Structure formats: C-alpha cells, structure tokens
Amino acid sequence: METDNNTRLEPGKSSPLGAYWDGNGVNFSLAAPSAKAVTLCLFDEIGQEELAQLSLNPSEEGIWSGYLPGGAPGLVYGYRVSGVYSPEKGQRFNDRKVLLDPYARLIVGRYEGQDEFSDASDTDTGAMALKGRVIHEIYDWGDDVPPHVPSGQMILYELHLKGFTKRHPGIPEEIRGTYAALAEPVILDYLEKLGITSVELLPVFAMADEARLTREGRVNYWGYNTIGFFAPENRYWSGRPGTTPVSEFRDMVRALHSRKIEVILDVVYNHTAEGNEDGPTLSFKGIDNAMYYHLRPDNPACYENWSGCGNSLNLGHPHVLKMVMDSLRYWVTEMHVDGFRFDLAPTLAREKREYSINAGFFRAIAGDPVLSRVKLIAEPWDLGPEGYQLGGFPFGWFEWNDKFRDCMRSFWLHQGSSLTEFAQRFMGSQDFFGARERLPAASINYVTSHDGFTMKDLVSYNHKHNEANGENNRDGSDHNLSWNCGEEGEAVLREVILRREKLKRSLLVTLILSQGTPMLVAGDEFGQTQNGNNNPYCQDNELTWLNWEQADTGLQDFVAQLISLRKTHPALGQNRWFTSEHSDFVMPDAGIRWLSPNGGDQLGRQWSNKRLFSMGILIRANDGSHPCLILLNASVQPVIFRLPPGRWKVLSDSSSTFENGANLEFQALLPGHTIMLAVP
C-alpha cells in the first residue's frame, strides 16, 4: 500500500492478537506488557523499504493495538518496541531492531546470521529483518473429513517433508521436496500400499538457521529452530502460480485425508530460534524478553537452557501460554491437521523450574474443545531437572518410548536385554504406562527415529561417522547399541550381508507386531542409509534425501506384509493390558502365553535365565479369532521349537523373506510339529 505523512492509526482492538483484515482495514495487536512504546512499521512489498512508522496504543492487559483504515492483505509489517535495555534485569528492548509479529501468518525475508541482529548493536535492522505479511485466504475444504484413526490402530510414519520426495523419480522435478510433492498420487499410493495411517512430519513451522551453520554454508535441515508458530515454512513451498505456502499446505493435508491418512506435526514450543544471550533479536527477545523466556534467577541476563538450544520458552506466563494454545488451534481449525508431536515436552509443563503433570499447559489442553480431541504425542524428556518423564504425561497422551528402542536394539544386536525386559516392552510397557488408566497404545514404539542411525546403518556401523557436520565427530549420540555385523559400513562378505538382512527384518517384526503404537522412519522400509551419520540435522543433501531408485523392494514388501498382518489379525496390536505378576512375569491371562522352545510349557522360572534369548509368544484375541504365534530367536545358535497344539501357517519369516521374495507359500504345521529358527 502507499503511505504518506498523514497515515494514522485509529484505536484498535486488543483481541485477536496478530494482524487481521476485516474487509475495510487491518487491526494490529501485540502483547508486550513491559514495553514503554510500540511502533508499527510498514514496508514495501518485498520488505526492504520502510514506508511508515505508526504508534500503537496500550491497554491495561499489556496489549498494544491500532487499526489501519484501508490496510489490506499483502501488507508487509514489523514492530519496533521501546523500553529499558537492561539485560541484567532480563530486559533487552532496542527500537533499532524491527521485530517479527509472533502471530504472523506468513513471513517475508530470511535470517542470514548477520551480527547486526545482536540486541547490543546500534545498527538498524529494518531492511534485513523478518517481517509478517497480512493474509486473508479463503479456502474451500470441500468434503475434507479428518480420518480420526482409532488410537489402537495407528501406524505412524515419521518423515522429513523435503527429504521424502526430493529424489523421487515419479514426481515432477520442479515440485520435489515441497508441500505439493507430498500430495502427488504416486506418494499417496505408496503410503496407502505400505499401510500407513498417520504421517508425522518433522517441523514445518517457519524456522531460522543458526548463524554458525549459515557461516559454514549449511542449514538446519531438521527444522527444530522455530521463529514463527503460525506460519508454514516458505522453503517447502513450490512457488507455483496461483498458490501460496498456506494454500499448498492445505492442499497437501486434504490430499492425505482423501486416503484416510492423518497429518501429525512435530512442533517445537520449548524454545525459539533466538538462541541464548548472544543470539539474534528477531522477535520475542525484543518484544518482551522476560515474559517469553525462562531466565536464570541468579542471572537474568542468561537463559535457562532446558532445550539444549540456548533458551526455554516460558509457558508459565499467561500471554505465552495463550500464544501456544492459539497456535495449536490455528493449525487444527484453519489447516486441518490431526495432531502434534511435542519436541522436549517436559519444558512445556515447567511453569517455574519443576515439571508438573498439573501444569497450566496440560490443563488448558484438556479443557479445550478442539485440542482435547486431536492426537497428542510427547517426547517425554528434556535437559531440565527431573527431565526424564516417560509415562508421566496425562491420560490421552502418547509418548515416544526410548525404553522400547534400547531394549530391542540390545536384545537383537547384543543379547543384552533379558526375556523379562523384552516381554515388558513387547506388551506395551505396562510398568510405565499402566498407571492413570493409560492403555498400550500410549507407548509410541520405535527402533529408529530421525535422531540417530537409520535401520540399515544400525546393523552396518559400530560407531557414528558425523565428520560431514563440521564438529569433528563430537556431535550425535555415542550410545547407539548398534552392530556392524563384522564389517564397518558397506559390506562385501556375503555372511555379513545376510546377517544384516535377517537382523533388520527381526527388528521390524518386533516393532510392528508389538503391543503399542509402532512408528517407522521413512526409508527404513527399503534400506535407506546415511553412511553412518547419526545426527544429520544440518545435511540438506543426498545424504538425507531418500534414494528411491536404490530402494530394496523386497524389504519394502516385507514391511507392507507385516503391517497388513497387524491390521487383519485381531490378536496382534490389541489395545489392552494382559494381567501380569512382575515378580516372575507369569501372565495368567488366557489371552497370552509365553512358551519355551521345548514345547507348550510356559517359561516360568526360565524368565531369570540370562542366557536364554529364545521364546514363543502365543496371543489370542477377545473375539475368538485365530490366535497368533510369534517365535523368536536372538541367540547365537539355531533353536528347534516344538509347536503348541493347533494347526499353524507360516505368515512371515524374517530369516528367509529377503532370499525367497515376499510371496510366501503358506505351510500347514501339525500339532507337535517342530520348526527350526535360524540364527539372526
């Protein structure tokens, strides 16, 4: 819009926060209780030239507002916030910095790591700062209906929006790696054939790269560095005429819903991209630093760093909690997503320092008519005091279960977990999730995730190989419980190759057939490798982009078959607890029996045998359908199993599928028949 010296703001409304067009003008509203003055800055279309500075009016609630008659969608704006600059008291006001509206729906510009963004600098950042663009997009959702997948039937699939499609040969090159690519029929067909019910997207909120990475020519590929909680990340937009990042995101959601696939967003409300006290002033830090962040009580110039990323967002403040709740509701009501995975979730429940299951965040979610009905998944740890909270989240929440991950890696790759530990994890980790009326589905079971080795690398490397990250291989976890099976990296020896294939399949069978909610990582089903890099957060290249042309289609079919077995056999994936007595792990419930290899006897005292790594699991469903028998052997010797009474068919075999293909011939096995389980 054109402005002149006579442009004035009329009194505005303090609610809703952000910039809203009402058909005649735009209302601007910003929460900044400690500010002395707030100035609205209007810019040209590309955000370079500052056209006007207009003063907002304060209200008793600490909200500043103003109404711009004639303002319209497309207007680019930012704020200058004035107040005391006193870092030692927690305040970092500097009106030389143009600040991004926390409620901006679309962001103009990109942070390039410039030193001028330091709050101690006198340099004006007007031309280079991130700004908001006023939008008003009408979208026809048509017959879009949320899939509402029952919690006990979810098959989660974690993927990076760009990396998943960037190298896919069946997608037009100009849209690969974008929201539009994930809506392509070839992708929808693939997910549907695999059996996925719910995709969990790594962060897609507007983000900013760390200055260090920018200087080194890298980016924050994973995206756990949010700067805009209401705006989709622009770099995932195709730029096609007639579309916007918002419309293209909505098209993607609608397309996935058309195949009954849920969209769950990995969200980062525990910290922002502004980093620690030496980080840039892009938005929150300059608007009201002491409100938005947890500051150290002994030194308010420094931040509590429970996230490990420099700062921790303060949801104990009503304005900050409201922003998070408004953001979540926006993505559900306006963008139709089906749920959220909360990164470092304990931080969200620290109103001061201590984690509390009664925190305002949990109470607000539980009482919200919109958010209480969507999928809520916690990463149940952070770096704060008592930061490990597996099983400590409210009723209705799911949680990533790293105990399952470590147990299954140890059991199959090192014979390190006992049968008792294996059984606990296989049956849904009742020791963690049985309280507060939570069911097995609350446990998100996984063997790999974006953070760590891929499934192929897990059986191909003894050590991480992160040199490409530029941190001298110091980054990433050293506790991987991996095994290279005899050769580090790409294998040459046939026995090593075969052992790896068996182990991958054994891990996948355990994951998909365990009680709880299984989560696959995109690419694990066809042998994706990251060449031993277990922390490729800054690798936006072919190291992390899925290599579809070299996919192991046999493994792919094997995984699809396992998912189909879980879905079609009621005995598998039951969302109920089986009765247990933890002292010797006898389970008298008629729905399950734990069998020793020598016949139909229950394991009994053999639970305490630390050298036993073989057993059978006989599971029955409540509906009287066919029982399922799972036989496993993680020992170093083949084991002969005597089958229990019944007529059995082999539906899946992790030791032979990779050689014989996915089309197994079903074999009837008579009562008392024996079967040999090979060495994995």
XYZ file of C-alpha atoms in Angstrom:
680
model
C 0.000 0.000 0.000
C 1.096 3.581 -0.482
C 1.579 5.676 2.642
C 2.225 9.304 3.358
C 2.893 11.512 6.343
C -0.846 11.713 7.044
C -1.252 7.965 7.592
C -2.700 7.441 11.062
C -3.903 4.561 13.148
C -7.330 4.556 14.680
C -7.991 2.920 18.061
C -7.797 -0.828 17.621
C -8.958 -3.974 19.384
C -6.687 -5.940 21.691
C -8.188 -9.229 20.516
C -7.446 -11.240 18.487
C -3.671 -10.874 18.595
C -1.833 -10.508 15.304
C -2.834 -8.695 12.120
C -6.380 -9.234 10.867
C -8.146 -7.764 7.839
C -11.881 -7.146 8.332
C -12.697 -6.094 4.774
C -12.095 -2.381 5.374
C -8.765 -2.269 7.159
C -6.307 -4.177 9.323
C -6.291 -4.460 13.114
C -2.866 -4.905 14.697
C -2.444 -6.270 18.209
C 0.728 -7.210 20.098
C 1.308 -8.430 23.679
C 4.258 -6.582 25.253
C 3.455 -5.807 28.912
C 6.887 -4.396 29.827
C 7.279 -2.143 26.783
C 7.207 1.660 27.022
C 6.097 2.143 23.404
C 5.301 0.005 20.351
C 5.615 1.257 16.783
C 4.065 -0.437 13.779
C 6.400 -0.294 10.779
C 5.030 -0.632 7.257
C 7.244 -1.779 4.385
C 7.183 -2.157 0.635
C 6.056 -5.432 -0.922
C 9.417 -7.180 -0.563
C 10.087 -5.829 2.916
C 13.102 -3.680 2.072
C 11.946 -0.059 2.281
C 10.314 1.259 5.436
C 7.337 3.372 4.396
C 5.774 4.464 7.681
C 6.053 4.277 11.482
C 2.762 4.351 13.391
C 2.283 4.271 17.173
C 0.103 1.604 18.773
C -1.956 2.315 21.890
C -1.561 0.366 25.161
C -4.300 -1.360 27.172
C -4.439 -2.499 30.774
C -3.687 -6.098 29.773
C -0.276 -5.180 28.392
C -1.523 -5.410 24.805
C -0.816 -2.718 22.224
C -3.216 -2.212 19.326
C -4.201 0.015 16.421
C -6.459 -0.088 13.379
C -5.270 0.914 9.902
C -8.170 2.005 7.664
C -7.602 0.900 4.084
C -4.997 -1.681 5.089
C -5.335 -4.835 3.036
C -3.945 -8.348 2.593
C -0.421 -8.273 1.209
C 0.715 -5.512 3.585
C 4.220 -6.171 4.962
C 4.860 -5.061 8.532
C 7.024 -5.367 11.631
C 7.366 -3.744 15.046
C 9.823 -1.576 16.906
C 9.417 -1.969 20.657
C 10.885 0.575 23.071
C 11.751 0.138 26.722
C 14.616 -0.250 29.148
C 17.708 -2.020 27.871
C 18.926 -3.826 30.965
C 19.999 -7.447 30.298
C 20.995 -7.917 33.931
C 17.325 -7.365 34.776
C 16.083 -9.520 31.919
C 15.010 -6.739 29.523
C 16.528 -6.333 26.058
C 14.482 -3.597 24.373
C 16.145 -1.919 21.396
C 13.996 0.091 18.975
C 16.727 -0.131 16.343
C 15.563 -3.690 15.749
C 12.496 -4.422 13.620
C 10.717 -7.408 15.134
C 8.572 -10.164 13.666
C 4.983 -10.423 14.896
C 4.727 -13.733 16.856
C 1.284 -14.208 15.245
C 2.408 -13.600 11.646
C 0.659 -15.997 9.223
C 3.257 -15.547 6.501
C 6.868 -14.429 6.856
C 8.860 -12.236 4.490
C 12.652 -12.480 4.404
C 15.233 -14.868 5.811
C 17.698 -14.546 8.652
C 21.254 -14.936 7.306
C 23.178 -14.886 10.580
C 24.093 -11.187 10.464
C 25.854 -9.724 13.503
C 23.588 -6.669 13.278
C 20.796 -8.642 14.965
C 22.560 -8.573 18.321
C 20.415 -6.571 20.744
C 23.565 -4.735 21.877
C 24.182 -3.440 18.334
C 23.052 0.048 17.337
C 22.664 -0.998 13.707
C 19.130 -0.613 12.369
C 17.813 -3.941 11.041
C 14.826 -2.515 9.159
C 15.883 -3.637 5.692
C 17.102 -7.111 6.701
C 14.646 -8.121 9.452
C 11.991 -10.810 9.198
C 8.529 -9.307 8.690
C 4.959 -10.502 8.581
C 2.631 -10.293 5.616
C -1.081 -9.739 6.209
C -3.035 -12.565 4.608
C -6.694 -13.409 4.187
C -7.031 -16.656 2.253
C -10.388 -18.272 1.683
C -10.038 -21.997 1.157
C -12.664 -24.483 0.026
C -12.112 -27.653 2.029
C -14.925 -29.344 0.148
C -15.685 -32.759 1.598
C -12.483 -32.981 3.664
C -13.027 -35.173 6.720
C -10.393 -35.895 9.380
C -9.597 -39.647 9.328
C -9.928 -39.994 13.130
C -7.842 -43.182 13.207
C -8.580 -45.029 16.481
C -5.596 -44.810 18.799
C -5.099 -48.572 18.872
C -4.916 -48.774 15.061
C -2.292 -46.126 14.286
C 0.751 -46.921 12.152
C 2.979 -43.848 12.469
C 5.435 -42.878 9.738
C 7.981 -40.170 10.564
C 9.226 -38.266 7.538
C 11.011 -35.091 6.507
C 8.819 -33.211 4.065
C 11.646 -32.246 1.728
C 13.854 -35.304 2.053
C 10.989 -37.709 1.425
C 10.277 -36.520 -2.131
C 13.381 -34.598 -3.250
C 14.806 -37.554 -5.219
C 11.567 -39.290 -6.167
C 11.657 -40.009 -9.924
C 7.875 -40.132 -10.215
C 7.361 -36.520 -9.139
C 7.827 -33.503 -11.446
C 11.260 -32.102 -10.677
C 10.004 -28.552 -10.125
C 7.876 -29.551 -7.121
C 10.077 -32.183 -5.489
C 10.704 -31.514 -1.814
C 7.592 -29.354 -1.354
C 4.152 -29.499 0.189
C 2.812 -30.131 -3.297
C 5.008 -33.198 -3.766
C 3.554 -34.932 -0.724
C 0.106 -34.570 -2.308
C 1.128 -36.313 -5.545
C -0.819 -39.521 -6.358
C 2.399 -41.565 -6.570
C 3.193 -40.661 -2.956
C -0.347 -41.210 -1.740
C -0.425 -44.596 -3.475
C 2.849 -45.562 -1.824
C 1.742 -44.640 1.696
C -1.580 -46.384 1.210
C 0.035 -49.565 -0.117
C 2.520 -49.607 2.754
C -0.357 -49.376 5.225
C 0.461 -46.051 6.884
C -2.387 -44.433 8.835
C -0.625 -41.326 10.146
C 2.343 -39.321 8.848
C 4.388 -37.419 11.414
C 6.107 -34.508 9.663
C 9.354 -33.104 11.024
C 8.936 -29.374 11.808
C 7.230 -27.328 9.094
C 6.717 -24.093 11.046
C 8.711 -21.070 9.847
C 12.286 -21.517 11.018
C 15.649 -19.745 11.072
C 19.076 -21.292 10.624
C 21.714 -20.830 13.301
C 24.350 -18.214 12.461
C 27.130 -20.804 12.795
C 25.532 -23.072 10.209
C 24.960 -20.158 7.834
C 28.613 -19.138 8.058
C 29.632 -22.732 7.296
C 27.305 -22.989 4.307
C 24.867 -25.365 5.994
C 21.261 -25.137 7.170
C 19.163 -26.517 9.996
C 17.699 -29.286 7.834
C 15.575 -30.915 10.526
C 13.945 -27.575 11.348
C 13.905 -27.685 15.165
C 14.533 -23.925 15.296
C 11.138 -22.249 15.058
C 10.666 -18.489 14.695
C 7.013 -18.379 13.567
C 4.413 -20.539 15.287
C 1.586 -19.622 12.878
C 3.409 -19.614 9.540
C 4.302 -22.579 7.292
C 7.956 -22.681 6.274
C 8.392 -20.903 2.928
C 11.231 -23.118 1.702
C 8.802 -26.047 1.345
C 6.548 -24.086 -0.994
C 6.833 -24.858 -4.714
C 6.163 -21.246 -5.752
C 3.700 -22.348 -8.424
C 1.498 -19.541 -9.778
C -1.848 -19.319 -8.077
C -0.616 -20.910 -4.847
C 0.817 -19.717 -1.543
C 2.591 -21.614 1.232
C -0.712 -21.683 3.120
C -2.837 -22.929 0.229
C -0.288 -25.536 -0.788
C -0.054 -26.836 2.781
C -3.831 -27.145 2.874
C -3.866 -28.953 -0.459
C -1.368 -31.444 0.985
C -3.484 -32.091 4.081
C -6.625 -32.517 2.031
C -4.895 -34.974 -0.306
C -3.628 -37.112 2.578
C -7.053 -37.063 4.198
C -8.565 -38.301 0.943
C -6.586 -41.526 1.517
C -7.603 -41.695 5.197
C -4.101 -40.700 6.326
C -3.705 -38.375 9.311
C -1.273 -35.447 9.396
C 0.621 -35.016 12.664
C 3.075 -32.143 13.033
C 6.300 -32.303 15.012
C 6.170 -28.953 16.831
C 8.784 -27.034 18.788
C 7.285 -24.882 21.526
C 10.094 -25.500 24.016
C 12.483 -22.900 22.549
C 12.845 -20.457 19.660
C 15.458 -19.668 17.029
C 16.738 -16.660 19.019
C 19.222 -18.820 20.933
C 20.969 -17.725 24.097
C 22.000 -14.273 25.334
C 24.411 -13.961 22.380
C 21.784 -14.978 19.823
C 19.875 -12.734 17.407
C 16.964 -10.454 18.270
C 14.363 -11.436 15.705
C 11.065 -11.288 17.595
C 10.308 -12.453 21.153
C 13.583 -11.297 22.703
C 12.932 -7.705 21.675
C 9.186 -7.689 22.342
C 9.318 -8.758 25.995
C 12.296 -10.934 26.816
C 11.425 -11.587 30.472
C 7.895 -12.655 29.516
C 8.693 -15.052 26.718
C 11.688 -16.866 28.204
C 12.713 -18.629 31.381
C 15.620 -16.579 32.709
C 18.120 -17.779 35.255
C 17.053 -16.497 38.690
C 20.678 -15.926 39.740
C 21.491 -14.069 36.499
C 18.543 -12.824 34.395
C 20.958 -11.833 31.629
C 21.210 -15.566 30.847
C 18.591 -18.102 29.826
C 17.549 -21.409 31.290
C 18.633 -23.894 28.666
C 16.490 -26.994 29.245
C 16.224 -27.429 25.483
C 19.961 -27.507 24.788
C 19.344 -24.877 22.101
C 20.043 -21.746 24.140
C 16.671 -20.796 25.603
C 13.422 -22.207 27.004
C 10.015 -20.726 26.245
C 8.060 -19.693 29.338
C 4.582 -21.233 29.148
C 4.141 -20.293 32.794
C 3.235 -16.763 31.620
C -0.422 -16.359 30.541
C 0.407 -14.466 27.337
C 2.908 -17.119 26.236
C 0.569 -19.978 27.080
C -2.174 -18.203 25.119
C 0.122 -17.863 22.104
C 0.873 -21.591 22.134
C -2.788 -22.504 22.516
C -3.792 -20.073 19.750
C -1.126 -21.571 17.507
C -2.265 -25.146 18.108
C -5.897 -24.241 17.496
C -4.941 -22.423 14.293
C -3.247 -25.493 12.832
C -6.216 -27.690 13.707
C -9.096 -25.387 12.744
C -7.562 -23.480 9.827
C -5.081 -26.041 8.476
C -6.958 -29.244 9.428
C -4.016 -31.138 10.958
C -4.866 -34.123 13.136
C -2.385 -33.858 15.962
C 1.032 -32.866 17.254
C 4.252 -34.419 18.467
C 5.746 -32.072 21.069
C 9.527 -31.801 20.997
C 11.077 -31.872 24.513
C 7.595 -31.783 26.006
C 8.514 -31.522 29.738
C 9.677 -27.944 29.119
C 6.089 -27.001 28.278
C 5.000 -28.084 31.755
C 7.637 -26.117 33.681
C 5.808 -23.082 34.994
C 8.868 -22.210 37.061
C 11.522 -24.921 37.105
C 9.898 -28.190 38.080
C 7.890 -30.392 35.738
C 4.278 -30.882 36.821
C 1.536 -33.063 35.391
C -0.853 -30.400 36.713
C 0.800 -27.575 34.772
C -1.356 -24.945 33.085
C -0.422 -26.255 29.633
C -1.897 -29.683 30.351
C -4.996 -28.189 31.975
C -5.531 -25.857 29.019
C -5.237 -28.718 26.514
C -7.592 -30.963 28.490
C -10.217 -28.236 28.743
C -10.046 -27.134 25.121
C -12.925 -28.498 22.982
C -10.705 -28.558 19.877
C -7.305 -29.666 21.149
C -8.549 -32.284 23.580
C -9.775 -34.304 20.580
C -6.606 -34.464 18.488
C -3.584 -36.756 18.753
C -1.070 -35.513 21.345
C 2.379 -37.130 21.366
C 5.133 -36.203 23.821
C 8.858 -36.536 23.532
C 8.962 -37.209 27.277
C 12.310 -35.717 28.242
C 14.297 -32.500 28.264
C 17.519 -31.277 29.913
C 15.861 -29.692 32.935
C 15.632 -31.035 36.499
C 13.866 -34.422 36.588
C 13.704 -34.146 32.823
C 13.041 -37.823 32.091
C 9.259 -38.294 32.328
C 8.443 -41.452 30.362
C 4.969 -42.499 31.487
C 4.470 -39.233 33.341
C 2.088 -37.497 30.933
C -1.676 -37.131 31.324
C -4.411 -39.509 30.231
C -4.972 -39.339 26.480
C -1.356 -38.555 25.607
C 1.017 -40.762 23.618
C 4.761 -40.823 24.362
C 7.881 -41.785 22.445
C 9.242 -44.858 24.248
C 13.030 -44.956 24.133
C 12.999 -47.891 26.567
C 11.456 -49.965 23.768
C 14.123 -48.715 21.337
C 17.053 -49.564 23.590
C 15.634 -52.915 24.692
C 15.047 -54.174 21.166
C 18.420 -52.987 19.909
C 20.157 -54.614 22.853
C 18.177 -57.859 22.584
C 18.680 -58.455 18.871
C 22.132 -56.983 18.346
C 23.890 -57.753 21.636
C 21.797 -60.307 23.544
C 21.858 -57.705 26.292
C 18.199 -57.464 27.327
C 16.574 -60.233 29.338
C 13.418 -62.033 28.257
C 11.615 -60.248 31.089
C 12.617 -56.844 29.743
C 11.782 -57.906 26.194
C 8.333 -59.102 27.251
C 7.571 -55.877 29.128
C 8.418 -53.763 26.104
C 6.750 -56.110 23.621
C 3.479 -55.963 25.545
C 3.314 -52.147 25.701
C 5.488 -51.216 28.709
C 2.816 -51.574 31.341
C 5.399 -50.694 34.005
C 5.466 -47.152 32.578
C 2.028 -46.694 31.028
C -0.270 -48.844 33.156
C -0.990 -46.046 35.621
C -3.584 -43.279 35.132
C -5.818 -45.591 33.072
C -3.481 -45.401 30.072
C -3.501 -48.250 27.551
C -0.700 -49.846 25.491
C -1.327 -47.514 22.533
C 0.109 -44.680 24.653
C 3.549 -46.187 24.041
C 4.975 -44.997 20.725
C 7.308 -47.897 19.971
C 10.258 -47.234 17.712
C 13.659 -48.704 16.946
C 14.942 -45.722 14.951
C 13.909 -42.093 14.549
C 15.165 -39.068 12.645
C 17.642 -38.579 15.507
C 20.123 -41.441 15.155
C 21.064 -44.233 12.796
C 18.702 -45.453 10.110
C 17.683 -49.113 10.363
C 20.251 -50.089 7.746
C 23.014 -48.135 9.479
C 22.060 -49.634 12.833
C 23.286 -53.022 11.587
C 26.140 -51.598 9.484
C 28.138 -49.376 11.854
C 29.651 -49.808 15.301
C 30.407 -46.102 15.552
C 28.931 -42.815 14.337
C 30.522 -41.109 11.341
C 29.451 -37.468 11.588
C 32.526 -35.740 10.172
C 30.444 -34.028 7.482
C 28.690 -31.989 10.182
C 31.832 -29.938 10.828
C 32.088 -30.723 14.549
C 34.955 -33.238 14.406
C 32.547 -36.115 15.046
C 31.795 -34.825 18.565
C 28.081 -34.345 17.882
C 25.470 -37.070 17.974
C 24.987 -39.840 20.495
C 27.689 -42.354 21.354
C 25.134 -44.721 22.891
C 23.746 -46.376 19.774
C 23.600 -50.086 20.690
C 24.428 -50.748 17.041
C 26.423 -53.594 15.488
C 28.153 -53.702 12.136
C 27.867 -57.495 11.913
C 31.562 -57.836 11.119
C 32.313 -55.035 8.649
C 32.069 -51.278 9.212
C 29.966 -49.635 6.531
C 29.238 -51.158 3.140
C 29.608 -54.934 3.365
C 31.467 -57.214 0.987
C 31.246 -60.585 2.755
C 28.060 -62.482 1.961
C 27.638 -63.758 5.533
C 27.704 -60.163 6.800
C 25.135 -59.069 4.216
C 22.804 -61.959 5.098
C 23.158 -61.373 8.839
C 22.258 -57.715 8.397
C 19.179 -58.578 6.357
C 17.941 -61.015 8.998
C 18.513 -58.549 11.809
C 16.721 -55.706 10.024
C 13.729 -57.941 9.493
C 13.779 -59.231 13.058
C 13.792 -55.679 14.388
C 10.969 -54.688 12.039
C 8.848 -57.702 13.012
C 9.325 -56.882 16.689
C 8.425 -53.240 16.112
C 5.303 -53.785 14.030
C 3.854 -56.724 15.966
C 4.467 -55.391 19.481
C 1.573 -54.072 21.551
C 1.552 -50.269 21.486
C 1.761 -47.853 18.570
C 4.527 -48.630 16.040
C 6.471 -45.791 14.442
C 8.513 -46.325 11.288
C 11.018 -43.840 9.915
C 10.643 -43.094 6.221
C 13.182 -45.095 4.245
C 13.776 -47.796 6.842
C 11.342 -49.981 4.935
C 13.629 -50.017 1.895
C 17.147 -49.750 3.305
C 17.926 -46.024 3.363
C 21.441 -45.205 4.587
C 23.049 -42.024 5.914
C 26.550 -43.526 5.677
C 26.794 -43.847 9.445
C 25.849 -40.256 10.268
C 23.606 -40.411 13.333
C 22.985 -36.665 13.591
C 22.460 -35.263 10.066
C 20.458 -32.261 11.304
C 22.462 -29.927 9.046
C 22.685 -32.132 5.949
C 20.221 -30.886 3.350
C 21.583 -33.015 0.519
C 21.632 -36.541 -0.891
C 22.883 -37.907 2.421
C 19.425 -37.373 3.920
C 17.162 -37.297 0.848
C 15.591 -40.725 0.317
C 17.164 -42.685 -2.517
C 14.073 -44.181 -4.157
C 15.925 -45.580 -7.156
C 18.034 -47.869 -4.950
C 15.157 -48.994 -2.732
C 15.159 -52.603 -1.539
C 11.716 -53.546 -2.839
C 11.847 -56.962 -1.176
C 12.239 -55.353 2.246
C 9.548 -52.856 1.293
C 7.095 -55.663 0.537
C 8.059 -57.440 3.758
C 7.180 -54.361 5.832
C 3.883 -53.874 4.000
C 3.069 -57.525 4.690
C 3.804 -57.090 8.423
C 1.569 -54.036 8.662
C -1.190 -55.939 6.861
C -0.820 -58.829 9.330
C -1.166 -56.451 12.248
C -4.290 -54.897 10.756
C -6.029 -58.111 9.721
C -5.324 -60.274 12.777
C -7.173 -59.060 15.892
C -4.719 -60.893 18.151
C -1.972 -58.500 17.074
C -1.926 -54.907 18.233
C -4.591 -55.287 20.927
C -5.017 -52.139 22.969
C -5.435 -53.810 26.347
C -3.236 -54.915 29.186
C -2.594 -58.579 29.855
C -2.568 -59.451 33.550
C 0.920 -59.859 34.961
C 2.746 -60.592 38.169
C 6.026 -58.766 37.832
C 7.979 -60.927 40.303
C 8.345 -63.849 37.890
C 6.402 -62.413 34.957
C 3.833 -65.172 34.963
C 0.830 -63.978 32.962
C -2.267 -65.990 33.868
C -4.424 -64.068 31.405
C -5.794 -66.575 28.889
C -5.027 -64.084 26.117
C -1.283 -64.700 26.156
C 1.199 -67.474 26.884
C 4.963 -67.307 26.928
C 6.391 -70.554 25.583
C 9.764 -72.213 25.905
C 11.293 -73.890 22.826
C 10.846 -77.405 24.208
C 7.079 -77.484 23.978
C 3.872 -75.959 25.236
C 5.108 -75.211 28.750
C 5.194 -71.622 29.937
C 8.622 -70.167 30.620
C 8.050 -69.992 34.380
C 11.406 -69.970 36.150
C 13.243 -69.587 32.862
C 12.484 -65.848 32.954
C 15.525 -65.484 35.183
C 17.808 -67.361 32.774
C 20.095 -64.607 31.495
C 21.419 -66.884 28.754
C 18.036 -67.581 27.183
C 17.166 -65.466 24.136
C 14.512 -67.611 22.506
C 10.812 -67.993 23.209
C 7.361 -68.225 21.721
C 4.519 -65.769 22.250
C 1.018 -67.162 21.812
C -1.601 -64.393 21.655
C -5.366 -64.713 21.450
C -7.935 -62.023 20.782
C -11.119 -61.476 22.763
C -13.313 -62.080 19.710
C -12.390 -65.735 19.341
C -10.494 -65.228 16.081
C -7.422 -67.235 15.198
C -4.556 -66.962 17.677
C -1.130 -65.780 16.548
C 2.133 -67.467 17.460
C 5.354 -65.482 17.320
C 8.597 -67.457 17.594
C 11.836 -65.554 18.113
C 15.476 -66.455 18.433
C 18.159 -63.862 19.140
C 20.769 -66.351 20.324
C 23.967 -67.322 18.505
C 22.704 -70.849 17.767
C 19.712 -72.183 15.802
C 16.833 -73.255 18.034
C 14.284 -76.029 17.484
C 10.757 -75.125 18.635
C 8.051 -77.677 19.351
C 4.772 -76.069 18.341
C 1.792 -75.955 20.700
C -1.455 -77.755 19.781
C -3.142 -76.204 16.770
C -2.885 -76.009 13.016
C -0.416 -73.307 12.073
C 0.503 -71.440 8.909
C 3.710 -69.505 8.362
C 2.647 -65.954 7.537
C 6.031 -64.262 7.777
C 9.628 -65.374 8.235
C 12.361 -62.820 8.894
C 15.121 -65.338 8.155
C 14.091 -66.201 4.594
C 11.930 -63.476 3.063
C 14.859 -61.499 1.694
C 16.042 -64.545 -0.271
C 12.724 -66.040 -1.337
C 10.798 -62.861 -2.046
C 7.608 -61.639 -0.415
C 5.265 -64.300 -1.833
C 5.485 -66.908 0.898
C 3.759 -70.223 0.358
C 1.676 -70.901 3.438
C 2.695 -74.165 5.077
C 0.387 -76.103 7.395
C 2.211 -77.276 10.508
C 0.567 -80.038 12.535
C 0.333 -80.130 16.372
C 3.588 -81.215 17.928
C 5.494 -80.381 14.767
C 8.925 -78.847 15.284
C 10.374 -75.902 13.434
C 13.916 -74.589 13.415
C 14.625 -70.905 13.930
C 17.885 -69.877 12.353
C 20.484 -67.578 13.835
C 19.521 -63.938 13.136
